[in-house]
Coordinates of C-alpha atoms in Angstrom, one line a residue:
Chain A
X1 CA 58.6 73.2 -38.4
X2 CA 56.8 70.0 -39.6
X3 CA 58.8 66.7 -40.4
X4 CA 58.4 64.1 -43.0
X5 CA 54.9 62.7 -43.1
X6 CA 54.2 59.8 -41.0
X7 CA 53.0 57.9 -44.4
X8 CA 54.2 58.8 -47.8
X9 CA 52.0 57.0 -50.8
X10 CA 54.4 54.9 -52.9
X11 CA 52.8 56.5 -55.9
X12 CA 52.3 60.2 -57.1
X13 CA 48.6 60.9 -57.6
X14 CA 46.1 63.6 -58.4
X15 CA 44.6 65.8 -55.7
X16 CA 41.8 68.2 -56.9
X17 CA 41.8 71.8 -55.5
X18 CA 38.3 71.1 -53.9
X19 CA 40.0 68.3 -51.7
X20 CA 43.4 70.0 -51.3
X21 CA 41.5 72.9 -49.6
X22 CA 40.3 71.4 -46.5
X23 CA 43.9 70.1 -45.9
X24 CA 45.7 73.6 -46.2
X25 CA 45.1 74.8 -42.4
X26 CA 46.4 77.4 -40.4
X27 CA 48.4 74.8 -38.5
X28 CA 50.0 73.7 -41.5
X29 CA 50.7 77.1 -42.9
X30 CA 52.4 78.1 -39.7
X31 CA 54.7 74.9 -39.8
X32 CA 53.0 73.6 -36.5
X33 CA 50.6 70.7 -38.1
X34 CA 51.5 68.3 -40.6
X35 CA 49.0 66.9 -43.3
X36 CA 46.9 63.7 -42.2
X37 CA 48.3 61.5 -44.6
X38 CA 46.3 58.6 -44.2
X39 CA 42.9 60.6 -44.8
X40 CA 44.5 62.5 -47.6
X41 CA 45.3 59.4 -49.5
X42 CA 41.7 58.4 -49.6
X43 CA 40.7 61.2 -51.5
X44 CA 43.2 61.2 -54.3
X45 CA 42.8 60.0 -57.7
X46 CA 45.5 57.9 -59.7
X47 CA 47.7 59.7 -62.6
X48 CA 46.6 59.2 -66.0
X49 CA 50.0 57.6 -66.7
X50 CA 51.9 54.7 -65.2
X51 CA 55.4 53.4 -64.9
X52 CA 58.7 54.6 -63.1
X53 CA 57.8 58.2 -63.4
X54 CA 54.9 57.9 -61.0
X55 CA 57.1 56.7 -57.9
X56 CA 57.2 59.0 -55.1
X57 CA 60.3 57.4 -53.8
X58 CA 63.1 59.5 -56.1
X59 CA 61.1 62.5 -55.4
X60 CA 61.0 62.3 -51.6
X61 CA 64.9 61.6 -51.6
X62 CA 65.4 64.7 -53.9
X63 CA 63.7 67.1 -51.3
X64 CA 65.4 65.8 -48.4
X65 CA 68.8 66.1 -50.1
X66 CA 67.8 69.7 -51.1
X67 CA 66.7 70.1 -47.2
X68 CA 70.1 68.5 -46.1
X69 CA 72.4 70.5 -48.6
X70 CA 70.8 73.8 -47.9
X71 CA 70.2 73.6 -44.1
X72 CA 72.6 76.0 -43.2
X73 CA 72.3 78.5 -45.8
X74 CA 69.2 80.0 -47.3
X75 CA 66.4 78.0 -48.5
X76 CA 66.0 80.1 -51.6
X77 CA 69.3 79.0 -52.9
X78 CA 67.7 75.2 -52.9
X79 CA 65.7 76.4 -56.0
X80 CA 68.7 76.5 -58.4
X81 CA 69.5 73.0 -57.3
X82 CA 66.1 71.6 -57.2
X83 CA 64.5 72.8 -60.3
X84 CA 66.5 71.0 -63.0
X85 CA 66.7 67.7 -60.8
X86 CA 63.0 67.8 -60.1
X87 CA 62.2 68.4 -63.7
X88 CA 64.5 65.6 -65.0
X89 CA 62.9 63.2 -62.3
X90 CA 59.2 63.8 -63.1
X91 CA 59.8 63.7 -66.6
X92 CA 56.4 65.4 -67.5
X93 CA 54.8 66.5 -70.6
X94 CA 53.4 70.0 -70.7
X95 CA 50.1 68.7 -70.8
X96 CA 50.6 66.6 -67.7
X97 CA 52.4 69.5 -66.1
X98 CA 49.5 72.0 -66.6
X99 CA 47.3 69.6 -64.4
X100 CA 47.1 71.2 -60.9
X101 CA 46.2 68.4 -59.3
X102 CA 49.6 66.6 -59.5
X103 CA 51.1 69.7 -58.1
X104 CA 48.7 69.7 -55.1
X105 CA 49.5 66.1 -54.3
X106 CA 53.0 66.7 -54.3
X107 CA 53.0 69.6 -51.8
X108 CA 50.5 68.0 -49.7
X109 CA 50.7 64.2 -49.9
X110 CA 54.5 64.0 -50.6
X111 CA 56.7 66.9 -49.1
X112 CA 54.5 69.3 -47.3
X113 CA 57.7 69.5 -44.8
X114 CA 59.8 70.9 -47.8
X115 CA 57.0 73.6 -48.9
X116 CA 57.0 74.6 -45.2
X117 CA 61.2 74.5 -45.2
X118 CA 61.4 76.5 -48.3
X119 CA 58.4 79.1 -48.0
X120 CA 58.0 79.4 -44.3
X121 CA 61.3 80.4 -42.9
X122 CA 60.5 83.8 -41.4
X123 CA 56.7 84.0 -41.7
X124 CA 53.6 82.1 -42.4
X125 CA 53.5 79.9 -45.9
X126 CA 51.0 81.4 -48.1
X127 CA 48.4 79.0 -49.2
X128 CA 49.2 79.4 -52.9
X129 CA 52.3 77.6 -52.2
X130 CA 50.5 74.4 -51.7
X131 CA 47.8 75.1 -53.9
X132 CA 47.7 78.0 -56.5
X133 CA 49.1 79.2 -59.9
X134 CA 52.2 77.6 -61.7
X135 CA 54.3 80.4 -60.9
X136 CA 53.3 80.4 -57.1
X137 CA 53.1 76.8 -56.1
X138 CA 56.1 75.5 -54.6
X139 CA 56.7 72.6 -57.0
X140 CA 55.1 73.8 -60.2
X141 CA 57.2 77.1 -60.2
X142 CA 60.2 75.1 -60.1
X143 CA 59.3 72.7 -62.8
X144 CA 57.9 75.5 -65.3
X145 CA 61.4 77.4 -64.5
X146 CA 63.3 74.3 -65.7
X147 CA 60.9 73.8 -68.6
X148 CA 60.9 77.3 -69.9
X149 CA 64.7 78.4 -69.3
X150 CA 66.4 75.0 -70.4
X151 CA 68.0 74.8 -73.7
X152 CA 67.2 71.6 -75.0
X153 CA 69.0 69.2 -72.8
X154 CA 71.2 71.8 -71.2
X155 CA 69.8 72.9 -67.9
X156 CA 72.5 75.3 -67.1
X157 CA 70.3 78.6 -68.1
X158 CA 68.1 77.2 -65.5
X159 CA 70.5 77.4 -62.6
X160 CA 71.3 80.9 -63.6
X161 CA 67.8 82.1 -63.6
X162 CA 66.8 80.6 -60.7
X163 CA 70.0 82.1 -59.1
X164 CA 68.9 85.9 -59.6
X165 CA 66.3 86.9 -57.1
X166 CA 62.8 87.4 -58.1
X167 CA 63.1 85.5 -61.5
X168 CA 60.6 83.1 -60.7
X169 CA 58.4 85.6 -59.3
X170 CA 58.5 88.2 -62.2
X171 CA 59.5 86.5 -65.2
X172 CA 57.5 83.3 -65.2
X173 CA 54.4 84.9 -65.4
X174 CA 55.2 86.5 -68.7
X175 CA 54.2 85.5 -71.9
X176 CA 57.3 86.5 -73.8
X177 CA 59.2 83.6 -72.1
X178 CA 57.1 81.3 -74.2
X179 CA 59.4 82.0 -76.9
X180 CA 62.7 80.2 -76.1
X181 CA 65.4 82.5 -77.5
X182 CA 63.7 85.4 -75.4
X183 CA 64.0 83.5 -72.2
X184 CA 67.7 82.4 -73.1
X185 CA 68.5 86.3 -74.0
X186 CA 67.2 87.3 -70.7
X187 CA 69.3 84.7 -68.9
X188 CA 72.4 85.7 -71.2
X189 CA 72.1 89.2 -69.6
X190 CA 71.9 87.7 -66.0
X191 CA 75.3 85.6 -67.0
X192 CA 77.2 88.5 -68.0
X193 CA 76.3 90.1 -64.8
X194 CA 74.4 93.0 -66.6
X195 CA 71.2 92.4 -64.6
X196 CA 71.7 90.9 -61.1
X197 CA 69.3 92.3 -58.5
X198 CA 65.6 91.4 -58.2
X199 CA 64.6 95.0 -59.2
X200 CA 66.7 94.8 -62.4
X201 CA 65.3 91.7 -63.3
X202 CA 61.7 93.3 -62.8
X203 CA 62.7 96.2 -64.9
X204 CA 64.0 94.1 -67.7
X205 CA 60.9 91.9 -67.7
X206 CA 58.6 95.1 -68.2
X207 CA 60.7 96.6 -70.7
X208 CA 61.0 93.4 -72.9
X209 CA 57.4 92.7 -72.4
X210 CA 56.3 96.3 -73.5
X211 CA 58.6 95.9 -76.6
X212 CA 57.0 92.7 -77.5
X213 CA 53.7 94.6 -78.1
X214 CA 54.8 95.8 -81.2
X215 CA 57.9 93.6 -82.1
X216 CA 57.6 90.0 -82.9
X217 CA 60.7 88.4 -81.7
X218 CA 59.5 84.9 -83.4
X219 CA 60.4 86.6 -86.5
X220 CA 63.5 88.6 -85.9
X221 CA 65.2 86.0 -83.9
X222 CA 63.5 82.5 -85.1
X223 CA 63.5 79.4 -82.9
X224 CA 64.0 76.0 -84.6
X225 CA 60.8 74.3 -85.6
X226 CA 59.2 72.5 -82.6
X227 CA 59.4 68.7 -82.7
X228 CA 57.8 66.7 -80.1
X229 CA 59.2 63.3 -80.7
X230 CA 62.8 64.0 -78.4
X231 CA 60.6 64.9 -75.4
X232 CA 58.3 61.6 -76.0
X233 CA 61.6 59.5 -76.2
X234 CA 62.8 61.2 -73.0
X235 CA 59.7 60.5 -71.1
X236 CA 59.8 56.7 -72.3
X237 CA 63.4 56.4 -71.0
X238 CA 62.3 57.2 -67.6
X239 CA 61.7 53.2 -67.2
X240 CA 65.5 53.0 -67.4
X241 CA 66.9 55.8 -65.8
X242 CA 68.6 55.9 -62.5
X243 CA 68.3 58.6 -59.9
X244 CA 69.4 62.1 -61.2
X245 CA 72.8 62.9 -60.4
X246 CA 73.2 65.2 -57.4
X247 CA 76.7 67.1 -58.2
X248 CA 76.6 67.3 -61.9
X249 CA 73.6 68.7 -63.8
X250 CA 71.2 66.1 -65.2
X251 CA 70.4 66.1 -69.0
X252 CA 67.0 66.9 -70.1
X253 CA 65.1 66.0 -73.6
X254 CA 67.4 65.9 -76.4
X255 CA 65.7 68.7 -78.1
X256 CA 67.4 70.9 -80.7
X257 CA 68.9 73.9 -78.9
X258 CA 67.7 77.4 -79.7
X259 CA 70.0 79.2 -82.6
X260 CA 72.7 80.7 -80.9
X261 CA 72.4 83.8 -83.5
X262 CA 68.8 84.2 -82.3
X263 CA 69.8 84.4 -78.8
X264 CA 72.7 86.8 -79.2
X265 CA 70.8 89.1 -81.3
X266 CA 67.9 89.4 -78.7
X267 CA 70.5 89.6 -75.9
X268 CA 72.1 92.8 -77.6
X269 CA 68.6 94.2 -78.1
X270 CA 67.7 93.5 -74.6
X271 CA 70.7 95.1 -73.3
X272 CA 69.8 98.3 -75.2
X273 CA 66.2 98.1 -73.9
X274 CA 67.7 97.6 -70.3
X275 CA 69.9 100.5 -70.6
X276 CA 67.0 102.8 -70.9
X277 CA 64.6 101.1 -68.7
X278 CA 63.7 102.5 -65.3
X279 CA 65.0 100.6 -62.6
X280 CA 63.7 101.3 -59.0
X281 CA 66.5 102.7 -56.8
X282 CA 69.0 102.7 -59.7
X283 CA 71.0 105.9 -59.8
X284 CA 71.6 107.4 -63.3
X285 CA 75.1 106.8 -64.2
X286 CA 77.7 108.9 -65.7
X287 CA 76.9 107.8 -69.2
X288 CA 74.2 110.5 -69.1
X289 CA 71.1 108.6 -70.3
X290 CA 68.1 110.7 -70.0
Chain B
X1 CA 42.6 102.0 -79.7
X2 CA 46.4 102.0 -79.1
X3 CA 48.5 104.3 -81.0
X4 CA 51.5 102.7 -83.0
X5 CA 54.8 104.5 -83.5
X6 CA 54.9 103.3 -87.2
X7 CA 52.5 102.7 -90.1
X8 CA 50.0 99.8 -89.5
X9 CA 48.1 97.8 -92.4
X10 CA 44.6 98.7 -92.5
X11 CA 42.0 96.2 -93.9
X12 CA 41.0 92.8 -92.7
X13 CA 43.5 89.9 -92.2
X14 CA 41.9 86.7 -92.1
X15 CA 42.9 82.9 -91.3
X16 CA 41.3 79.8 -92.4
X17 CA 41.9 76.1 -91.5
X18 CA 41.6 74.2 -94.5
X19 CA 42.6 70.8 -93.6
X20 CA 43.5 68.8 -90.6
X21 CA 45.5 65.5 -90.5
X22 CA 46.1 63.3 -87.4
X23 CA 49.2 61.1 -86.8
X24 CA 49.5 58.2 -84.4
X25 CA 52.8 57.0 -83.7
X26 CA 54.5 54.7 -86.3
X27 CA 51.6 55.8 -88.9
X28 CA 51.1 57.9 -91.6
X29 CA 48.9 60.9 -91.4
X30 CA 45.2 60.6 -92.0
X31 CA 43.0 63.4 -92.9
X32 CA 40.2 64.4 -90.1
X33 CA 36.8 64.5 -90.8
X34 CA 35.7 68.1 -92.3
X35 CA 32.9 67.9 -89.5
X36 CA 35.7 68.4 -86.9
X37 CA 36.5 71.8 -87.8
X38 CA 34.4 74.7 -88.8
X39 CA 35.0 78.0 -90.7
X40 CA 32.0 79.7 -89.2
X41 CA 32.7 79.0 -85.5
X42 CA 36.6 79.2 -86.3
X43 CA 37.2 76.1 -83.8
X44 CA 39.3 73.0 -84.8
X45 CA 37.9 70.1 -82.6
X46 CA 40.5 67.3 -81.8
X47 CA 38.2 65.6 -79.3
X48 CA 36.0 63.7 -81.4
X49 CA 38.5 61.6 -83.2
X50 CA 38.1 57.9 -83.2
X51 CA 41.4 57.5 -82.4
X52 CA 42.7 58.3 -79.2
X53 CA 46.4 57.9 -79.6
X54 CA 47.1 60.7 -81.9
X55 CA 50.3 62.3 -81.0
X56 CA 50.4 65.4 -83.5
X57 CA 47.8 67.1 -85.7
X58 CA 48.8 68.8 -88.8
X59 CA 46.7 72.1 -89.5
X60 CA 46.8 73.3 -93.1
X61 CA 46.5 77.1 -93.0
X62 CA 45.4 79.8 -95.5
X63 CA 45.6 83.4 -94.6
X64 CA 44.4 86.4 -96.8
X65 CA 46.3 89.6 -96.3
X66 CA 45.3 93.1 -97.9
X67 CA 47.6 93.7 -101.0
X68 CA 49.0 96.8 -99.8
X69 CA 51.2 95.0 -97.6
X70 CA 53.4 93.6 -100.4
X71 CA 53.1 96.9 -102.6
X72 CA 56.8 97.9 -103.5
X73 CA 55.9 101.5 -103.0
X74 CA 54.3 101.0 -99.5
X75 CA 56.2 101.8 -96.1
X76 CA 56.9 98.2 -95.7
X77 CA 59.6 95.9 -96.6
X78 CA 60.5 92.2 -95.7
X79 CA 57.1 91.4 -95.1
X80 CA 56.2 88.0 -93.7
X81 CA 53.0 86.3 -92.3
X82 CA 53.2 84.0 -89.5
X83 CA 50.7 81.9 -87.9
X84 CA 50.9 81.7 -83.9
X85 CA 49.4 79.1 -81.9
X86 CA 49.5 79.5 -78.2
X87 CA 47.9 78.2 -75.0
X88 CA 48.5 79.8 -71.6
X89 CA 48.0 76.8 -69.5
X90 CA 50.9 75.0 -71.0
X91 CA 53.2 78.1 -72.1
X92 CA 53.1 76.5 -75.7
X93 CA 53.9 78.8 -78.2
X94 CA 54.4 77.7 -81.9
X95 CA 55.2 80.1 -84.8
X96 CA 55.1 79.1 -88.3
X97 CA 55.8 81.2 -91.3
X98 CA 53.5 81.1 -94.2
X99 CA 54.3 81.4 -97.9
X100 CA 52.8 83.7 -100.6
X101 CA 50.8 81.3 -102.9
X102 CA 49.6 83.9 -105.2
X103 CA 51.3 86.5 -107.4
X104 CA 49.2 89.2 -105.9
X105 CA 50.5 88.5 -102.5
X106 CA 47.3 88.3 -100.8
X107 CA 46.9 84.5 -100.4
X108 CA 49.7 83.1 -97.9
X109 CA 49.7 79.3 -97.0
X110 CA 51.6 76.9 -94.9
X111 CA 51.1 74.0 -92.1
X112 CA 51.5 73.7 -88.6
X113 CA 52.1 70.8 -86.5
X114 CA 50.2 70.5 -83.2
X115 CA 51.9 68.3 -80.8
X116 CA 49.2 66.9 -78.3
X117 CA 51.9 66.7 -75.3
X118 CA 52.3 70.3 -75.5
X119 CA 48.6 71.2 -75.0
X120 CA 46.0 70.7 -72.3
X121 CA 42.6 72.3 -73.3
X122 CA 42.4 75.3 -75.7
X123 CA 44.8 76.8 -78.0
X124 CA 44.1 79.9 -79.8
X125 CA 45.7 80.4 -83.3
X126 CA 46.2 83.8 -85.1
X127 CA 48.1 85.3 -87.8
X128 CA 50.5 88.3 -88.1
X129 CA 51.8 90.4 -90.6
X130 CA 55.2 91.5 -89.8
X131 CA 57.6 93.8 -91.9
X132 CA 60.4 96.2 -91.7
X133 CA 59.2 99.8 -91.2
X134 CA 61.3 103.1 -90.8
X135 CA 64.4 101.1 -90.6
X136 CA 62.9 98.6 -87.6
X137 CA 62.5 95.1 -88.7
X138 CA 60.0 92.7 -87.1
X139 CA 57.2 95.3 -86.6
X140 CA 53.7 93.7 -86.2
X141 CA 51.7 95.6 -89.0
X142 CA 48.5 93.7 -88.6
X143 CA 47.1 91.0 -86.9
X144 CA 43.8 88.8 -87.5
X145 CA 40.7 90.1 -85.7
X146 CA 39.1 86.9 -84.3
X147 CA 41.3 83.8 -83.3
X148 CA 40.6 80.3 -84.3
X149 CA 40.3 78.0 -81.2
X150 CA 42.0 74.7 -81.4
X151 CA 40.4 72.5 -78.8
X152 CA 41.8 69.1 -77.7
X153 CA 38.8 67.7 -76.2
X154 CA 35.6 69.0 -77.7
X155 CA 33.9 66.5 -79.9
X156 CA 32.1 69.2 -82.1
X157 CA 33.5 72.6 -83.4
X158 CA 31.8 75.0 -81.2
X159 CA 33.1 78.3 -79.7
X160 CA 30.5 77.8 -76.7
X161 CA 31.5 75.0 -74.5
X162 CA 29.1 72.2 -73.7
X163 CA 28.0 71.7 -70.0
X164 CA 30.2 68.9 -68.8
X165 CA 27.7 66.6 -66.9
X166 CA 28.9 63.6 -64.8
X167 CA 26.4 61.3 -63.5
X168 CA 27.5 59.6 -60.2
X169 CA 26.1 58.3 -57.0
X170 CA 26.9 60.7 -54.4
X171 CA 26.5 58.2 -51.5
X172 CA 28.8 55.6 -53.1
X173 CA 31.0 58.0 -55.4
X174 CA 34.1 59.9 -54.4
X175 CA 34.2 60.9 -50.7
X176 CA 34.0 64.6 -51.1
X177 CA 30.3 64.0 -52.7
X178 CA 29.2 62.1 -49.8
X179 CA 27.9 65.1 -47.7
X180 CA 25.9 66.1 -50.5
X181 CA 24.0 63.0 -50.9
X182 CA 20.6 65.0 -50.6
X183 CA 21.5 67.5 -53.2
X184 CA 20.3 66.9 -56.8
X185 CA 23.4 68.2 -58.4
X186 CA 26.7 69.8 -57.3
X187 CA 29.0 72.0 -59.6
X188 CA 32.8 71.0 -59.3
X189 CA 35.2 73.9 -60.6
X190 CA 38.4 72.0 -59.7
X191 CA 39.1 70.3 -62.9
X192 CA 40.3 72.0 -66.1
X193 CA 36.8 72.8 -67.3
X194 CA 33.9 73.0 -64.6
X195 CA 31.6 70.2 -64.3
X196 CA 28.1 69.3 -63.1
X197 CA 28.1 66.3 -61.0
X198 CA 24.4 64.9 -61.1
X199 CA 23.3 62.7 -58.4
X200 CA 22.0 59.5 -59.6
X201 CA 20.6 58.7 -56.0
X202 CA 18.0 61.3 -56.6
X203 CA 15.4 59.3 -57.8
X204 CA 14.1 59.9 -61.2
X205 CA 16.7 62.8 -61.9
X206 CA 18.7 60.9 -64.4
X207 CA 15.5 59.8 -66.4
X208 CA 14.4 63.4 -66.5
X209 CA 17.7 64.4 -67.8
X210 CA 18.1 61.7 -70.4
X211 CA 15.0 63.7 -72.0
X212 CA 13.3 60.4 -73.0
X213 CA 9.9 61.5 -71.4
X214 CA 6.8 63.5 -72.3
X215 CA 6.6 67.1 -73.5
X216 CA 6.2 68.5 -70.0
X217 CA 9.1 66.5 -68.6
X218 CA 11.1 68.1 -71.7
X219 CA 10.2 71.6 -70.8
X220 CA 11.4 70.8 -67.2
X221 CA 14.3 69.1 -68.4
X222 CA 15.5 72.2 -70.4
X223 CA 14.6 74.3 -67.3
X224 CA 16.9 72.5 -65.2
X225 CA 19.6 72.7 -67.9
X226 CA 19.5 76.4 -67.8
X227 CA 19.6 76.5 -63.8
X228 CA 22.6 74.2 -64.1
X229 CA 24.5 76.4 -66.5
X230 CA 23.6 79.4 -64.2
X231 CA 24.9 77.7 -61.3
X232 CA 28.2 76.7 -63.1
X233 CA 28.8 80.6 -64.5
X234 CA 28.1 81.6 -60.9
X235 CA 30.5 79.1 -59.6
X236 CA 33.4 79.7 -61.8
X237 CA 33.3 83.5 -61.6
X238 CA 33.8 83.1 -57.8
X239 CA 36.5 80.7 -58.3
X240 CA 38.2 82.8 -60.7
X241 CA 38.1 86.0 -58.6
X242 CA 39.0 83.9 -55.6
X243 CA 42.1 82.4 -57.2
X244 CA 43.6 85.6 -58.5
X245 CA 47.3 86.4 -58.6
X246 CA 48.2 89.7 -57.1
X247 CA 51.0 91.6 -58.2
X248 CA 53.5 93.3 -55.6
X249 CA 51.8 96.7 -56.2
X250 CA 48.4 94.7 -55.5
X251 CA 47.3 94.8 -59.1
X252 CA 45.6 91.6 -59.8
X253 CA 46.4 89.7 -63.0
X254 CA 44.2 87.7 -65.3
X255 CA 45.4 83.9 -65.0
X256 CA 46.5 82.0 -68.0
X257 CA 43.9 79.1 -67.6
X258 CA 40.0 78.9 -68.1
X259 CA 39.9 81.5 -64.8
X260 CA 41.2 84.1 -67.0
X261 CA 38.9 83.4 -69.8
X262 CA 35.9 83.3 -67.5
X263 CA 37.1 86.7 -66.1
X264 CA 37.2 88.3 -69.6
X265 CA 33.9 86.8 -70.7
X266 CA 32.0 87.9 -67.7
X267 CA 33.5 91.2 -66.5
X268 CA 31.9 93.3 -69.1
X269 CA 28.5 92.4 -67.8
X270 CA 29.6 92.6 -63.9
X271 CA 31.3 96.1 -64.5
X272 CA 30.0 97.4 -67.5
X273 CA 31.6 100.3 -69.5
X274 CA 35.2 99.6 -68.0
X275 CA 38.3 98.2 -69.6
X276 CA 39.0 95.0 -68.6
X277 CA 41.8 95.5 -66.5
X278 CA 40.2 98.4 -64.3
X279 CA 37.2 96.2 -64.2
X280 CA 39.3 93.5 -62.5
X281 CA 40.8 95.7 -60.3
X282 CA 37.7 97.2 -59.1
X283 CA 36.1 93.7 -58.5
X284 CA 39.1 92.6 -56.5
X285 CA 39.0 95.6 -54.4
X286 CA 35.5 95.2 -53.6
X287 CA 36.0 91.5 -52.7
X288 CA 38.9 92.1 -50.6
X289 CA 37.4 95.1 -48.9
X290 CA 34.9 95.4 -46.3
X291 CA 32.1 97.0 -48.7
X292 CA 30.6 96.9 -52.0
X293 CA 30.8 93.0 -52.6
X294 CA 27.1 92.7 -51.9
X295 CA 26.3 95.3 -54.4
X296 CA 28.2 93.1 -57.1
X297 CA 25.9 90.1 -56.4
X298 CA 23.1 91.1 -58.6
X299 CA 25.5 91.7 -61.4
X300 CA 27.2 88.6 -61.1
X301 CA 23.8 87.1 -61.1
X302 CA 22.9 89.0 -64.1
X303 CA 25.8 87.7 -66.1
X304 CA 25.7 84.2 -65.3
X305 CA 21.8 84.3 -66.1
X306 CA 22.8 85.8 -69.4
X307 CA 25.3 83.2 -70.3
X308 CA 23.3 80.3 -69.1
X309 CA 20.4 81.6 -71.4
X310 CA 18.1 81.3 -68.3
X311 CA 15.5 84.0 -69.7
X312 CA 15.0 82.2 -73.0
X313 CA 14.8 78.7 -71.4
X314 CA 12.1 79.8 -68.8
X315 CA 10.1 81.9 -71.5
X316 CA 10.0 78.9 -73.6
X317 CA 9.1 76.7 -70.9
X318 CA 6.1 78.9 -69.7
X319 CA 4.8 79.2 -73.3
X320 CA 5.2 75.5 -73.7
X321 CA 3.0 74.9 -70.2
X322 CA 0.5 77.3 -72.0
X323 CA 0.5 75.3 -75.0
X324 CA -0.1 72.1 -73.0
X325 CA -2.8 73.6 -71.2
X326 CA -4.5 74.7 -74.6
X327 CA -4.2 71.1 -75.8
X328 CA -5.9 69.7 -72.5
X329 CA -8.8 72.1 -72.6
X330 CA -9.6 71.7 -76.3

């Protein structure tokens, strides 16, 4: 297993896909060789923004704490702990987060040891964990989980969603979760224990997605009007923000929460859909559904 | 054609952007020049604005819906018309209800705020008619046919993207370009949009491209631009296929960013006569498998050449040369 890079740059930066590719070697994917940090630092480009949130130190500490905390257990369990804290440390707009180069740098320049620790326990790490789409890349997927499953400042739904196996792998790539009450209603089913296993999450996602082809959830369960200002203020407040709390959950942008009635309505609807959905390996129960 | 288990609204649903206003922090909204959006192209270009610090744009929207939708004897009730703005790359989805503005129920208007921080590149805007039918609320009974595009970076409202050309010295520029210092141009697909890096070390090349020279130079220039576009389309197709996400059962997925868009656009030429999903599956199988990829190369080349309008550029150049000769002979 590789260790902390010999050199960690002070600032986060952008690393293009093209430049990232040459550093994703077999040795790295097998966890045997680190990334040549100094050479890598020569091909990065500066971030378009400045200020406290570009510092790499708080992120480095965060991933080290995650590895320490979950050393004995399963690395997969670190997702639920790290996702909200990563989100609250980076304080990015979606526009910034959509830039894959940022995630490339985080994975190769700042914390390659974390990527190997989290995704390479049993086998070789997939290259997409270092450089890949948002639902696969080791850090991008955590950030987007936090962004899409938080309820305004409240990260608790994120913890629930990350805690259920396969949510990042299946739900994160569905367009339906871009509607906040839909995402939160699915979490509600996980909270109540109606949906617990990876297969069940998969089945729920498929059923909800299929139903969304003809039903407009945005109309039957509206969200509040989008306001970009609280997010901006939250980003500006990063200058004076300390490190994120390790035991308690941090607070996200002070955006208005999704209407509870919309989440309830969809949760009921999804529960019905799920009852009829085929789940691989689920034995038909005595309620006698067809 | 897909089948719906409920009555759908026939006829055309159309959407227009009638005005755009920009807002900078702490200032009031200012109208954007009408040249920045086009009803013909159905594009709003937000990149050409003189102010670089705008934080939100307000789009005034107007939709036309067949009057059957609100006919009291029709199969629908609780009719609403909503505009949806979505961008895959940022998972952003904004939905606003429109209000009927005429008695007939044909015209619906409203406005939508586009927050710059929520978007990266290109968002699509369309309108849906939603109603209760057969006792089920929220059914989509009609959708506008052609999306509008809200482009965050384009200067002019054009659906077809312009070629992004960067002039740079390969020997003194970014390190990754240095090994290519003898090459006139390189296609870079690692950003949000593919770019062509033109090598300023290559003597005379930038002068030629700037198009200030003679008629003959103009012909060569246009031909070169077409060649660059061909290179770009070929490169982005390969990147998009190489970067596919694969489901557990092996089914490849269209990505949410430009890679997905490129595939949707080119696959009908690469695998003609097949539905998009099937075409993608087949191309992926051929690439991953031992055989069949070579057969695809001519088709990829064809698709790229078509999009780059290479045949047109070449025949224009040949005809232009003929005319120059005639002028010289006369």
